[in-house]
Coordinates of C-alpha atoms in Angstrom, one line a residue:
M1 CA -14.1 -37.3 17.5
K2 CA -14.3 -37.4 21.3
A3 CA -11.2 -35.1 21.6
S4 CA -12.7 -32.6 19.2
R5 CA -16.0 -32.5 21.3
L6 CA -14.0 -31.9 24.4
A7 CA -12.0 -29.1 22.8
A8 CA -15.2 -27.5 21.5
A9 CA -16.7 -27.7 25.0
G10 CA -13.6 -26.1 26.5
L11 CA -13.9 -23.2 24.0
A12 CA -17.6 -22.8 24.8
A13 CA -16.8 -22.6 28.5
T14 CA -14.1 -20.0 27.9
L15 CA -16.5 -17.9 25.9
L16 CA -19.3 -18.2 28.4
G17 CA -16.9 -17.2 31.2
A18 CA -15.8 -14.2 29.2
L19 CA -19.4 -13.1 28.6
A20 CA -20.2 -13.5 32.3
A21 CA -17.2 -11.4 33.3
A22 CA -18.1 -8.6 30.8
P23 CA -20.3 -5.9 32.2
S24 CA -23.1 -4.8 29.9
A25 CA -22.4 -7.7 27.5
T26 CA -26.1 -8.3 27.5
A27 CA -26.6 -10.3 24.3
A28 CA -25.1 -13.0 22.2
P29 CA -23.8 -11.8 18.8
D30 CA -26.3 -11.2 16.0
P31 CA -26.1 -14.0 13.5
A32 CA -25.2 -12.6 10.0
A33 CA -28.4 -13.4 8.2
A34 CA -27.3 -14.4 4.7
T35 CA -30.9 -13.8 3.5
T36 CA -31.0 -10.2 4.7
T37 CA -31.1 -7.5 2.0
C38 CA -29.5 -4.3 3.1
T39 CA -29.4 -0.9 1.5
T40 CA -25.8 0.2 1.3
D41 CA -24.0 3.4 0.3
P42 CA -21.7 2.9 -2.7
A43 CA -19.6 5.8 -1.4
T44 CA -18.8 3.9 1.8
P45 CA -18.2 0.3 0.9
K46 CA -17.3 -2.1 3.7
R47 CA -14.6 -3.8 1.6
Q48 CA -12.4 -2.1 -0.9
F49 CA -8.7 -2.5 -1.6
R50 CA -6.9 0.9 -1.3
A51 CA -3.2 1.2 -1.6
L52 CA -0.3 3.4 -2.4
W53 CA 2.5 2.3 -4.7
I54 CA 5.8 3.2 -2.8
A55 CA 8.6 3.0 -5.4
S56 CA 12.2 2.6 -4.5
V57 CA 13.8 2.5 -7.9
T58 CA 15.8 5.7 -8.5
N59 CA 14.5 6.8 -5.1
I60 CA 11.1 7.8 -6.6
D61 CA 9.2 7.6 -3.3
W62 CA 11.1 5.8 -0.5
P63 CA 13.8 6.3 0.4
S64 CA 13.7 9.7 -1.2
K65 CA 17.5 9.6 -1.4
A66 CA 20.1 7.0 -0.8
S67 CA 22.0 7.8 2.3
Q68 CA 25.0 6.4 4.2
T69 CA 24.6 4.3 7.3
A70 CA 25.1 6.8 10.1
P71 CA 22.4 6.4 12.8
D72 CA 20.8 9.7 12.1
Q73 CA 20.6 8.9 8.4
V74 CA 18.9 5.5 9.1
A75 CA 16.6 7.3 11.5
Q76 CA 15.7 9.7 8.8
Q77 CA 14.9 7.0 6.4
K78 CA 12.7 5.3 9.0
A79 CA 10.9 8.5 9.8
E80 CA 10.3 9.1 6.1
Y81 CA 8.6 5.7 5.7
L82 CA 6.4 6.3 8.8
G83 CA 5.3 9.5 7.0
W84 CA 4.1 7.5 4.1
L85 CA 2.1 5.3 6.5
D86 CA 0.6 8.4 8.0
L87 CA -0.5 9.4 4.6
A88 CA -2.0 6.0 3.9
E89 CA -3.9 6.1 7.2
R90 CA -5.2 9.6 6.6
L91 CA -6.6 8.5 3.3
N92 CA -8.2 5.4 4.9
H93 CA -6.1 3.1 2.8
N94 CA -5.7 -0.5 4.0
A95 CA -2.5 -1.6 2.2
V96 CA 0.8 -0.4 0.9
V97 CA 2.7 -1.9 -2.1
V98 CA 6.4 -1.3 -1.5
Q99 CA 9.2 -2.0 -4.0
V100 CA 11.8 -4.1 -2.2
R101 CA 13.6 -5.7 -5.2
P102 CA 13.8 -3.0 -7.9
T103 CA 16.9 -4.1 -9.9
A104 CA 17.8 -7.7 -9.0
D105 CA 18.8 -6.5 -5.6
A106 CA 17.3 -6.6 -2.1
F107 CA 16.0 -4.5 0.7
W108 CA 16.7 -7.3 3.1
P109 CA 19.8 -9.4 4.0
S110 CA 19.6 -11.8 1.1
A111 CA 21.8 -14.8 0.5
H112 CA 21.1 -14.6 -3.2
E113 CA 21.3 -10.9 -4.2
P114 CA 23.2 -7.8 -3.2
W115 CA 21.9 -4.9 -1.1
S116 CA 20.1 -2.3 -3.2
E117 CA 22.0 0.9 -4.1
Y118 CA 18.8 2.8 -3.4
L119 CA 19.4 2.4 0.3
T120 CA 22.9 3.6 0.7
G121 CA 24.0 4.9 -2.7
V122 CA 26.5 2.1 -3.0
R123 CA 25.6 -1.2 -4.8
G124 CA 26.0 -4.1 -2.4
K125 CA 26.6 -2.0 0.7
D126 CA 25.0 -3.3 3.9
P127 CA 22.9 -0.5 5.4
G128 CA 23.4 -1.9 8.9
W129 CA 19.7 -2.7 9.5
D130 CA 16.9 -4.8 8.0
P131 CA 14.6 -2.5 6.1
L132 CA 12.1 -5.1 5.0
A133 CA 11.6 -6.2 8.6
F134 CA 11.0 -2.6 9.6
L135 CA 8.6 -2.0 6.7
V136 CA 6.5 -5.0 7.4
E137 CA 6.3 -4.4 11.2
E138 CA 5.4 -0.7 11.0
S139 CA 2.8 -1.4 8.3
H140 CA 1.2 -4.0 10.4
K141 CA 1.1 -1.7 13.4
R142 CA -1.3 0.4 11.4
N143 CA -3.2 -2.7 10.3
L144 CA -2.1 -2.1 6.7
E145 CA -1.5 -5.0 4.5
F146 CA 2.1 -5.2 3.2
H147 CA 2.5 -6.2 -0.4
A148 CA 6.2 -6.8 -1.3
W149 CA 6.7 -5.4 -4.8
F150 CA 9.4 -7.3 -6.9
N151 CA 10.6 -6.7 -10.4
P152 CA 11.5 -10.1 -11.7
Y153 CA 14.0 -9.5 -14.5
R154 CA 15.4 -6.0 -14.5
V155 CA 19.0 -5.9 -13.4
S156 CA 20.0 -2.3 -14.0
M157 CA 18.7 1.1 -14.9
P158 CA 20.0 3.4 -17.7
A159 CA 23.1 5.4 -17.0
P160 CA 24.9 8.2 -19.0
G161 CA 26.5 7.0 -22.2
G162 CA 24.6 3.7 -22.2
A163 CA 26.7 2.5 -19.2
G164 CA 23.6 1.0 -17.6
A165 CA 24.4 -2.2 -19.5
D166 CA 27.9 -2.5 -18.0
L167 CA 28.2 -5.7 -15.9
A168 CA 31.3 -4.3 -14.2
Q169 CA 29.2 -1.6 -12.7
L170 CA 27.1 -4.1 -10.7
A171 CA 27.9 -5.0 -7.1
P172 CA 30.9 -7.3 -6.6
G173 CA 29.7 -10.9 -6.6
H174 CA 26.4 -10.0 -8.3
P175 CA 24.8 -13.1 -9.8
A176 CA 24.7 -11.4 -13.2
R177 CA 28.5 -10.8 -13.1
Q178 CA 29.0 -14.5 -12.2
H179 CA 26.6 -15.6 -14.9
P180 CA 26.8 -13.1 -17.8
E181 CA 25.1 -15.8 -20.0
W182 CA 22.0 -15.2 -18.0
T183 CA 21.7 -11.6 -19.2
F184 CA 21.2 -9.4 -22.2
A185 CA 21.5 -5.6 -22.8
Y186 CA 18.5 -3.8 -24.2
P187 CA 18.7 -1.5 -26.1
P188 CA 22.3 -2.6 -27.0
A189 CA 25.1 -1.6 -24.8
G190 CA 26.3 1.9 -25.6
V191 CA 22.9 3.1 -26.8
A192 CA 21.1 5.7 -24.7
G193 CA 18.7 4.0 -22.3
S194 CA 20.5 0.7 -22.4
R195 CA 20.1 -1.5 -19.3
L196 CA 20.6 -5.1 -18.3
Y197 CA 17.9 -7.8 -18.0
Y198 CA 17.9 -11.3 -16.9
N199 CA 16.9 -13.4 -19.9
P200 CA 13.4 -14.9 -19.3
G201 CA 14.1 -17.7 -21.8
V202 CA 16.9 -19.3 -19.7
P203 CA 15.4 -21.9 -17.3
K204 CA 18.0 -21.3 -14.7
V205 CA 17.2 -17.6 -14.7
R206 CA 13.5 -18.3 -14.0
E207 CA 14.4 -20.7 -11.2
F208 CA 16.9 -18.2 -9.7
V209 CA 14.7 -15.1 -9.7
Q210 CA 11.9 -17.2 -8.1
T211 CA 14.3 -18.4 -5.4
A212 CA 15.5 -14.9 -4.7
M213 CA 12.0 -13.6 -4.3
M214 CA 10.8 -16.6 -2.3
D215 CA 13.5 -15.9 0.2
A216 CA 11.5 -12.8 1.3
V217 CA 8.2 -14.7 1.2
S218 CA 9.6 -17.4 3.5
R219 CA 11.4 -15.1 6.0
Y220 CA 9.0 -12.2 6.4
D221 CA 5.4 -11.8 7.4
I222 CA 4.3 -10.2 4.1
D223 CA 0.7 -10.3 3.0
G224 CA 1.2 -10.2 -0.8
V225 CA 3.7 -10.6 -3.6
H226 CA 3.3 -8.0 -6.3
F227 CA 4.8 -7.8 -9.8
D228 CA 4.7 -4.7 -12.0
D229 CA 4.5 -4.6 -15.8
Y230 CA 8.2 -5.3 -16.6
F231 CA 8.7 -8.7 -18.1
Y232 CA 10.4 -8.6 -21.5
P233 CA 11.5 -5.1 -22.1
Y234 CA 9.3 -2.5 -23.7
P235 CA 10.4 -2.0 -27.4
S236 CA 13.0 0.7 -28.0
G237 CA 13.1 2.0 -31.6
T238 CA 13.9 -0.9 -34.1
H239 CA 16.2 -2.7 -31.7
Q240 CA 15.4 -6.4 -31.2
V241 CA 15.7 -8.4 -28.0
P242 CA 18.8 -10.5 -28.5
D243 CA 17.5 -14.0 -27.7
D244 CA 17.9 -16.0 -30.9
A245 CA 20.5 -18.3 -29.3
T246 CA 18.3 -18.7 -26.2
F247 CA 15.4 -19.7 -28.4
A248 CA 17.5 -22.2 -30.3
A249 CA 18.7 -23.7 -27.0
Y250 CA 15.5 -23.7 -24.9
N251 CA 12.5 -23.5 -27.3
R252 CA 10.7 -26.5 -25.7
G253 CA 9.4 -27.4 -29.1
F254 CA 8.0 -24.0 -29.9
T255 CA 8.5 -22.8 -33.5
N256 CA 7.2 -19.3 -33.0
K257 CA 9.4 -17.1 -30.9
A258 CA 6.6 -14.8 -29.7
D259 CA 4.6 -17.8 -28.4
W260 CA 7.7 -19.1 -26.7
R261 CA 8.3 -15.8 -25.0
R262 CA 4.8 -15.6 -23.7
D263 CA 5.1 -19.1 -22.4
N264 CA 8.3 -18.2 -20.6
I265 CA 6.4 -15.5 -18.7
N266 CA 3.4 -17.8 -18.2
L267 CA 5.7 -20.3 -16.5
L268 CA 7.1 -17.5 -14.3
I269 CA 3.6 -16.5 -13.1
Q270 CA 2.2 -20.0 -12.8
E271 CA 5.3 -21.3 -10.9
M272 CA 5.6 -18.3 -8.7
N273 CA 2.0 -18.6 -7.5
A274 CA 2.5 -22.3 -6.8
K275 CA 5.7 -21.7 -4.8
I276 CA 4.1 -19.0 -2.7
K277 CA 1.0 -21.1 -1.9
A278 CA 3.2 -24.1 -1.1
V279 CA 5.1 -22.1 1.6
K280 CA 2.4 -19.7 2.8
P281 CA -1.1 -20.4 1.4
W282 CA -2.5 -17.2 2.7
V283 CA 0.0 -14.9 0.9
K284 CA -1.7 -13.2 -2.1
F285 CA -0.1 -12.9 -5.5
G286 CA -0.9 -10.1 -7.8
V287 CA 0.4 -8.5 -11.0
S288 CA 0.0 -4.9 -12.2
P289 CA 0.2 -5.2 -16.0
F290 CA 0.0 -2.6 -18.8
G291 CA -3.6 -1.7 -19.2
I292 CA -4.2 -3.2 -22.7
W293 CA -4.0 -6.9 -23.3
R294 CA -4.9 -6.8 -27.0
N295 CA -7.0 -4.6 -29.2
A296 CA -10.2 -5.9 -30.7
S297 CA -8.8 -5.3 -34.2
A298 CA -6.1 -7.9 -33.5
D299 CA -8.2 -10.3 -31.4
P300 CA -12.0 -10.5 -31.0
L301 CA -11.5 -11.0 -27.3
G302 CA -9.6 -7.8 -27.0
S303 CA -10.7 -4.3 -25.8
D304 CA -12.1 -1.4 -27.8
T305 CA -8.7 0.3 -28.0
T306 CA -5.9 0.9 -30.5
G307 CA -2.9 1.3 -28.2
S308 CA 0.1 -0.9 -27.5
Q309 CA -0.7 -4.5 -26.6
S310 CA 1.1 -6.1 -23.7
Y311 CA 0.5 -9.5 -25.3
D312 CA 2.6 -8.6 -28.2
I313 CA 5.1 -6.0 -27.0
I314 CA 6.2 -7.4 -23.6
S315 CA 5.0 -11.0 -24.0
A316 CA 2.5 -10.6 -21.1
D317 CA -0.6 -12.8 -21.8
T318 CA -2.5 -11.2 -18.8
R319 CA -5.9 -12.5 -19.9
T320 CA -4.6 -16.1 -19.6
W321 CA -3.3 -15.5 -16.1
V322 CA -6.7 -14.4 -15.0
K323 CA -8.6 -17.1 -16.8
Q324 CA -6.2 -19.8 -15.4
E325 CA -6.4 -18.1 -11.9
W326 CA -2.6 -18.0 -11.6
V327 CA -3.0 -14.7 -9.7
D328 CA -5.2 -13.7 -6.8
Y329 CA -5.6 -10.2 -8.0
I330 CA -4.7 -8.1 -11.0
V331 CA -4.1 -4.3 -11.2
P332 CA -4.2 -3.1 -14.8
Q333 CA -2.5 0.3 -15.1
L334 CA -5.4 2.3 -16.6
Y335 CA -3.4 5.5 -16.9
W336 CA -5.8 7.2 -19.3
Y337 CA -8.6 9.7 -19.0
I338 CA -12.3 9.3 -19.5
G339 CA -13.2 10.7 -22.9
Q340 CA -12.9 10.4 -26.6
Y341 CA -9.4 8.9 -26.7
P342 CA -9.5 6.0 -29.1
A343 CA -6.2 4.6 -28.2
A344 CA -7.2 3.8 -24.6
D345 CA -10.4 5.3 -23.0
Y346 CA -10.6 4.6 -19.3
A347 CA -14.4 4.2 -19.7
R348 CA -13.9 1.4 -22.3
L349 CA -11.1 -0.4 -20.5
V350 CA -12.8 -0.8 -17.1
P351 CA -15.7 -2.8 -18.5
W352 CA -13.3 -5.0 -20.5
W353 CA -11.3 -5.9 -17.4
A354 CA -14.5 -6.4 -15.4
E355 CA -15.7 -8.9 -18.0
T356 CA -12.3 -10.6 -18.0
V357 CA -12.3 -11.3 -14.3
R358 CA -16.0 -12.2 -14.2
G359 CA -16.6 -15.8 -13.2
T360 CA -13.0 -16.2 -11.9
R361 CA -11.6 -16.0 -8.4
V362 CA -9.3 -13.2 -9.5
Q363 CA -10.0 -9.8 -7.9
L364 CA -9.7 -6.6 -10.0
Y365 CA -8.2 -3.4 -8.7
I366 CA -7.4 -0.5 -10.9
G367 CA -4.0 1.2 -11.2
Q368 CA -4.7 5.0 -11.0
A369 CA -2.4 7.6 -12.6
D370 CA -2.1 10.2 -9.8
Y371 CA 1.2 11.2 -11.4
K372 CA -0.7 12.7 -14.4
S373 CA -3.2 14.7 -12.4
G374 CA -2.5 18.4 -12.6
D375 CA 0.4 18.0 -15.0
P376 CA -0.2 19.9 -18.2
A377 CA 2.3 17.8 -20.0
Y378 CA -0.3 15.0 -20.1
G379 CA -3.0 17.2 -21.7
S380 CA -6.1 19.2 -20.7
F381 CA -8.1 16.3 -19.4
W382 CA -5.7 15.8 -16.6
M383 CA -6.1 19.5 -15.6
N384 CA -9.6 18.6 -14.4
P385 CA -9.3 18.2 -10.6
R386 CA -12.2 15.7 -10.7
E387 CA -10.7 13.3 -13.2
L388 CA -9.4 10.8 -10.7
S389 CA -12.6 11.0 -8.6
D390 CA -14.6 10.4 -11.7
H391 CA -12.6 7.3 -12.4
L392 CA -13.6 5.9 -9.0
T393 CA -17.2 6.9 -9.5
L394 CA -17.2 5.0 -12.8
N395 CA -15.8 2.0 -11.1
R396 CA -18.9 1.7 -9.0
S397 CA -20.9 0.6 -12.0
Y398 CA -18.8 -2.5 -12.2
P399 CA -19.0 -4.7 -9.0
E400 CA -16.0 -6.6 -10.3
V401 CA -13.8 -3.6 -9.5
Q402 CA -12.9 -4.1 -5.9
G403 CA -10.3 -1.4 -5.3
N404 CA -7.6 1.0 -6.5
V405 CA -3.8 1.4 -6.2
H406 CA -2.4 4.9 -6.7
F407 CA 0.9 5.7 -8.5
S408 CA 2.8 6.9 -6.7
A409 CA 3.1 8.0 -3.1
V410 CA 4.8 11.3 -3.9
Q411 CA 2.1 12.2 -6.4
V412 CA -0.7 11.3 -4.0
R413 CA 0.9 13.6 -1.4
A414 CA 1.4 16.4 -4.0
N415 CA -2.3 16.7 -4.2
R416 CA -2.1 18.8 -7.4
L417 CA -5.3 20.8 -8.1
G418 CA -6.6 19.3 -4.8
A419 CA -7.4 16.1 -6.7
T420 CA -6.3 13.8 -3.9
D421 CA -8.6 15.7 -1.4
I422 CA -11.5 15.3 -3.8
Y423 CA -11.3 11.6 -4.4
A424 CA -10.5 10.9 -0.8
A425 CA -13.6 12.9 0.4
E426 CA -15.9 11.3 -2.1
H427 CA -14.6 7.7 -2.0
Y428 CA -12.4 7.1 1.0
S429 CA -14.3 9.0 3.7
R430 CA -14.6 5.9 5.9
P431 CA -12.2 3.0 6.6
A432 CA -12.7 -0.2 4.7
L433 CA -11.6 -3.8 5.1
V434 CA -9.7 -5.4 2.3
P435 CA -11.8 -7.8 0.1
T436 CA -11.9 -11.4 1.3
M437 CA -10.5 -14.2 -0.8
S438 CA -12.7 -17.2 -0.3
H439 CA -10.3 -19.5 -2.1
L440 CA -7.5 -18.8 0.4
P441 CA -7.4 -20.7 3.8
A442 CA -9.6 -19.5 6.6
K443 CA -11.5 -20.9 9.5
P444 CA -14.2 -19.4 11.7
L445 CA -13.2 -17.0 14.4
L446 CA -14.9 -16.5 17.8
F447 CA -16.2 -13.1 18.5
P448 CA -14.4 -10.7 20.8
V449 CA -15.9 -9.5 24.1
V450 CA -15.7 -5.9 25.1
T451 CA -14.9 -5.9 28.9
Q452 CA -14.8 -2.2 29.5
A453 CA -15.8 1.1 27.9
T454 CA -14.9 4.3 29.8
R455 CA -14.9 7.9 28.9
Q456 CA -11.6 9.8 29.3
A457 CA -10.2 13.1 28.3
D458 CA -9.2 12.0 24.8
G459 CA -12.3 10.0 24.0
V460 CA -13.8 6.6 24.8
R461 CA -11.5 3.8 25.7
L462 CA -12.6 0.3 24.8
S463 CA -10.9 -2.9 26.2
W464 CA -11.7 -6.3 25.0
R465 CA -10.7 -9.9 25.1
Q466 CA -10.4 -12.4 22.3
P467 CA -11.1 -16.1 23.2
A468 CA -8.3 -18.2 22.0
D469 CA -9.4 -20.3 19.0
G470 CA -6.1 -21.1 17.4
V471 CA -2.3 -21.2 17.9
G472 CA -1.6 -17.5 18.5
P473 CA -2.1 -15.6 21.8
F474 CA -5.5 -14.5 20.6
G475 CA -6.2 -17.5 18.5
D476 CA -6.2 -16.8 14.8
A477 CA -7.3 -13.1 15.1
T478 CA -4.8 -10.7 13.7
G479 CA -6.9 -7.6 13.9
Y480 CA -10.3 -6.1 14.8
A481 CA -13.0 -4.1 13.1
I482 CA -14.7 -1.5 15.4
Y483 CA -18.2 -0.4 14.7
R484 CA -20.0 2.5 16.5
F485 CA -23.7 3.2 16.5
D486 CA -25.6 6.2 17.9
G487 CA -27.6 5.7 21.0
T488 CA -28.6 2.1 21.8
T489 CA -28.9 0.9 18.2
L490 CA -27.6 -2.7 18.0
G491 CA -26.6 -2.5 14.4
G492 CA -26.8 -6.1 13.3
A493 CA -26.2 -7.4 9.8
C494 CA -27.4 -4.3 8.0
G495 CA -25.7 -2.0 10.4
T496 CA -22.3 -3.5 9.3
A497 CA -23.1 -4.1 5.7
D498 CA -21.2 -1.0 4.6
A499 CA -18.6 1.2 6.3
A500 CA -21.1 3.9 7.6
H501 CA -20.5 2.7 11.2
L502 CA -17.0 1.4 10.8
V503 CA -14.8 3.7 12.8
D504 CA -11.4 1.9 12.7
T505 CA -9.6 -1.3 12.2
V506 CA -6.7 -2.2 14.5
R507 CA -4.0 -4.8 14.7
A508 CA -4.0 -7.3 17.5
T509 CA -1.3 -6.6 20.0
S510 CA 0.4 -8.8 22.5
G511 CA -1.3 -9.3 25.8
A512 CA -4.6 -10.9 26.8
V513 CA -6.5 -7.5 26.8
Q514 CA -6.7 -5.4 23.7
S515 CA -7.6 -1.7 23.9
W516 CA -8.3 1.3 21.6
V517 CA -9.4 4.9 22.1
D518 CA -12.2 6.5 20.0
T519 CA -10.9 10.0 19.7
T520 CA -13.8 11.0 17.5
A521 CA -16.5 10.3 20.1
V522 CA -18.5 13.4 21.1
P523 CA -18.4 14.1 24.8
G524 CA -21.7 13.1 26.5
K525 CA -23.2 11.4 23.5
R526 CA -24.5 7.8 23.9
Y527 CA -23.0 5.1 21.7
T528 CA -23.1 1.4 21.2
Y529 CA -19.9 -0.3 20.2
R530 CA -19.6 -3.7 18.6
L531 CA -16.4 -5.5 17.3
T532 CA -15.5 -8.3 15.1
A533 CA -12.3 -10.2 15.0
L534 CA -10.4 -10.4 11.7
D535 CA -8.0 -13.1 10.5
R536 CA -5.0 -12.3 8.4
L537 CA -7.2 -12.3 5.3
A538 CA -9.8 -9.9 6.9
N539 CA -12.4 -12.6 7.3
E540 CA -14.7 -11.5 10.1
S541 CA -16.0 -13.2 13.2
P542 CA -19.6 -12.7 14.3
L543 CA -20.3 -9.4 16.0
S544 CA -19.4 -9.0 19.6
P545 CA -22.1 -8.4 22.2
P546 CA -23.0 -4.7 22.3
R547 CA -21.3 -2.4 24.7
F548 CA -23.2 0.8 25.6
V549 CA -21.6 4.1 26.6
G550 CA -23.9 6.7 28.2

């Protein structure tokens, strides 16, 4: 107890010294009054998860084509990724969800699985650099969360003549070639669209895929682990998944195969979450499932829909994952329009998902179908340039909806009908912090102290110091939120209750002094700047003392 008092006294002395050394730091930070009721603008929420899906499978988004390993080709791939980060920043996004294990392969030097063909065009070929390290580092430079997107069971994609199910086409030494008993082809080999899957019913498979993915969690500074909707394969015609022998060998006492399959996936989700949290308790785990769990006609707990049911067709009991809190967030793919569409009306599914997460610690983000916007193949509703913006407006009626993820990056950039511009202007006009997750580890941060604010040709440069309150060079601060108020307004709790005055968030950099330039400051105009420190989960410190610029 005595040692902790001494440590606290030392921190206080450090902080008082910083305040004394800081010109114009005239006040202690405003306490965040929990009882204050603030009027906020729903168009500029302070916290909202906003992300692009950046898909690598078949080179959908990044890299746009598999290249060889010449330095200029590697540089081109890197520059292309930086372009996606530019887009995310321009749209005031705060995260990217990047596919780094599309087909039982890896975008990093893995001891468990081969290099992805989508990097070099050759399965198992070393690209000569570490893409995942680059992806994480560059995303963090922009203060974007990096969610590593893994596909758990898919081993290959379709190939002409049904050759996608040919084990011999995999990289030499591929685990599936070494353990063909771990796999099945679906649809059957030789049938159009056939591909290979790891068999979710084999216990060693579940253990292996978790080990392969945990390698990335352990070795890289990722912020989240993300699964998509591919578990058991989607049905193809009348073909059946060939797992009778697996069920006989590993049924764990189940007599109903459908229940057993769902339990296989439940175990994957539950165990993966536990393994992530055991290694890095702050890393989030999320899944983006098909948008319908079950229809009300099949289950009174289901939604007012008549479409395919993930519970039945791909053995994904998503509602249980939420209720058991095996995931930190869920992103249902609500790829339907608002309107009289009985199979799956967006306006009916959002309230169902909101009710499903209500009372749990699981956060709800919505998967948005940017790929359908402006494409006449998907019907007249998607020719309305406001359709996606209307989705985000509808979301405001449900406080459980805390963000959106857009599929996919190339479609967002395409901006067909100007739809991206519309929803960005109406919903993403200001930066936003990611939602906090109170059940993940955090501890209070000390506030930063602005030591200098000077006008220069390109704007107002702020410099600040962060008192050390943890193990890192700036304690536990990994970033900062920067608020700007007109004149000598102090802001306070209500001034920072939404993003109206949030001008940027920045990543902490090495060195005792942090700095940033406000390029949007109007020459000659008086401003007050206040900052908060952010931990890696975007929990905020109290506000810094104000810094005035005249």
